[in-house]
PDB file of C-alpha atoms in Angstrom:
ATOM      1  CA  MET A   1       0.000   0.000   0.000  1.00  0.00           C
ATOM      2  CA  ALA A   2       1.349   3.416  -0.895  1.00  0.00           C
ATOM      3  CA  MET A   3       1.138   6.327   1.519  1.00  0.00           C
ATOM      4  CA  ASN A   4       2.165   9.953   1.449  1.00  0.00           C
ATOM      5  CA  LEU A   5       3.709  11.262   4.632  1.00  0.00           C
ATOM      6  CA  ARG A   6       4.658  14.807   5.551  1.00  0.00           C
ATOM      7  CA  VAL A   7       7.761  14.824   7.722  1.00  0.00           C
ATOM      8  CA  PRO A   8       9.146  17.941   9.413  1.00  0.00           C
ATOM      9  CA  GLU A   9      12.446  19.100   7.920  1.00  0.00           C
ATOM     10  CA  ASP A  10      14.489  18.393  11.047  1.00  0.00           C
ATOM     11  CA  LEU A  11      13.149  14.847  11.293  1.00  0.00           C
ATOM     12  CA  ASP A  12      13.757  14.321   7.581  1.00  0.00           C
ATOM     13  CA  ARG A  13      17.408  15.408   7.947  1.00  0.00           C
ATOM     14  CA  ARG A  14      17.891  13.083  10.912  1.00  0.00           C
ATOM     15  CA  LEU A  15      16.271  10.199   9.049  1.00  0.00           C
ATOM     16  CA  GLU A  16      18.450  10.895   6.010  1.00  0.00           C
ATOM     17  CA  LYS A  17      21.601  10.788   8.160  1.00  0.00           C
ATOM     18  CA  LEU A  18      20.585   7.582   9.919  1.00  0.00           C
ATOM     19  CA  ALA A  19      19.523   5.935   6.671  1.00  0.00           C
ATOM     20  CA  ALA A  20      22.947   6.675   5.191  1.00  0.00           C
ATOM     21  CA  GLU A  21      24.703   5.323   8.286  1.00  0.00           C
ATOM     22  CA  GLU A  22      22.581   2.162   8.268  1.00  0.00           C
ATOM     23  CA  HIS A  23      22.739   1.720   4.476  1.00  0.00           C
ATOM     24  CA  THR A  24      18.977   1.618   4.240  1.00  0.00           C
ATOM     25  CA  SER A  25      16.137   3.870   3.143  1.00  0.00           C
ATOM     26  CA  LYS A  26      14.147   6.392   5.116  1.00  0.00           C
ATOM     27  CA  SER A  27      11.072   4.372   4.223  1.00  0.00           C
ATOM     28  CA  ALA A  28      12.577   1.258   5.807  1.00  0.00           C
ATOM     29  CA  LEU A  29      13.414   3.222   8.953  1.00  0.00           C
ATOM     30  CA  LEU A  30       9.864   4.555   9.197  1.00  0.00           C
ATOM     31  CA  LEU A  31       8.467   1.041   8.768  1.00  0.00           C
ATOM     32  CA  GLN A  32      10.729  -0.178  11.575  1.00  0.00           C
ATOM     33  CA  GLY A  33       9.517   2.686  13.740  1.00  0.00           C
ATOM     34  CA  ALA A  34       5.882   1.871  13.044  1.00  0.00           C
ATOM     35  CA  GLU A  35       6.498  -1.762  13.963  1.00  0.00           C
ATOM     36  CA  LEU A  36       8.151  -0.729  17.239  1.00  0.00           C
ATOM     37  CA  VAL A  37       5.181   1.484  18.128  1.00  0.00           C
ATOM     38  CA  LEU A  38       2.766  -1.387  17.466  1.00  0.00           C
ATOM     39  CA  GLN A  39       4.865  -3.799  19.529  1.00  0.00           C
ATOM     40  CA  ARG A  40       5.065  -1.323  22.429  1.00  0.00           C
ATOM     41  CA  HIS A  41       1.307  -0.823  22.464  1.00  0.00           C
ATOM     42  CA  ALA A  42       0.696  -4.583  22.296  1.00  0.00           C
ATOM     43  CA  ARG A  43       3.079  -5.121  25.221  1.00  0.00           C
ATOM     44  CA  ARG A  44       1.368  -2.429  27.294  1.00  0.00           C
ATOM     45  CA  ARG A  45      -1.989  -4.055  26.567  1.00  0.00           C
ATOM     46  CA  GLU A  46      -0.660  -7.481  27.627  1.00  0.00           C
ATOM     47  CA  ILE A  47       0.713  -6.043  30.874  1.00  0.00           C
ATOM     48  CA  SER A  48      -2.542  -4.231  31.610  1.00  0.00           C
ATOM     49  CA  GLU A  49      -4.584  -7.367  30.945  1.00  0.00           C
ATOM     50  CA  GLY A  50      -2.247  -9.375  33.182  1.00  0.00           C
ATOM     51  CA  LEU A  51      -2.607  -6.894  36.013  1.00  0.00           C
ATOM     52  CA  ASP A  52      -6.380  -6.869  35.604  1.00  0.00           C
ATOM     53  CA  PHE A  53      -6.382 -10.667  35.796  1.00  0.00           C
ATOM     54  CA  VAL A  54      -4.292 -10.725  38.964  1.00  0.00           C
ATOM     55  CA  MET A  55      -6.380  -8.016  40.601  1.00  0.00           C
ATOM     56  CA  SER A  56      -9.619  -9.844  39.860  1.00  0.00           C
ATOM     57  CA  HIS A  57      -8.498 -13.423  40.560  1.00  0.00           C
ATOM     58  CA  ASP A  58      -6.174 -12.796  43.497  1.00  0.00           C
ATOM     59  CA  ALA A  59      -7.949  -9.896  45.223  1.00  0.00           C
ATOM     60  CA  GLU A  60      -8.440 -11.846  48.445  1.00  0.00           C
ATOM     61  CA  LEU A  61      -4.807 -12.945  48.564  1.00  0.00           C
ATOM     62  CA  LEU A  62      -3.608  -9.414  47.897  1.00  0.00           C
ATOM     63  CA  LYS A  63      -5.812  -8.122  50.701  1.00  0.00           C
ATOM     64  CA  ARG A  64      -4.366 -10.686  53.134  1.00  0.00           C
ATOM     65  CA  LEU A  65      -0.827  -9.740  52.095  1.00  0.00           C
ATOM     66  CA  GLU A  66      -1.673  -6.081  52.592  1.00  0.00           C
ATOM     67  CA  ASP A  67      -2.860  -6.792  56.134  1.00  0.00           C
ATOM     68  CA  ALA A  68       0.152  -8.987  57.031  1.00  0.00           C
TER      69      ALA A  68
END
């Protein structure tokens, strides 16, 4: 899928420099960045769901530990 993206000049210069250093394209760097953002959000969701599970299934235990 093709997409147009407006990038601020400073960010474009920094991407250009990094792309040259990494011998890759700015497009490839932006795709890597998008993937990292998606992975980070998925990880946060997993952690939140895990905490919700513990809080709902182990509420009594946590209360006893709090009182100990």
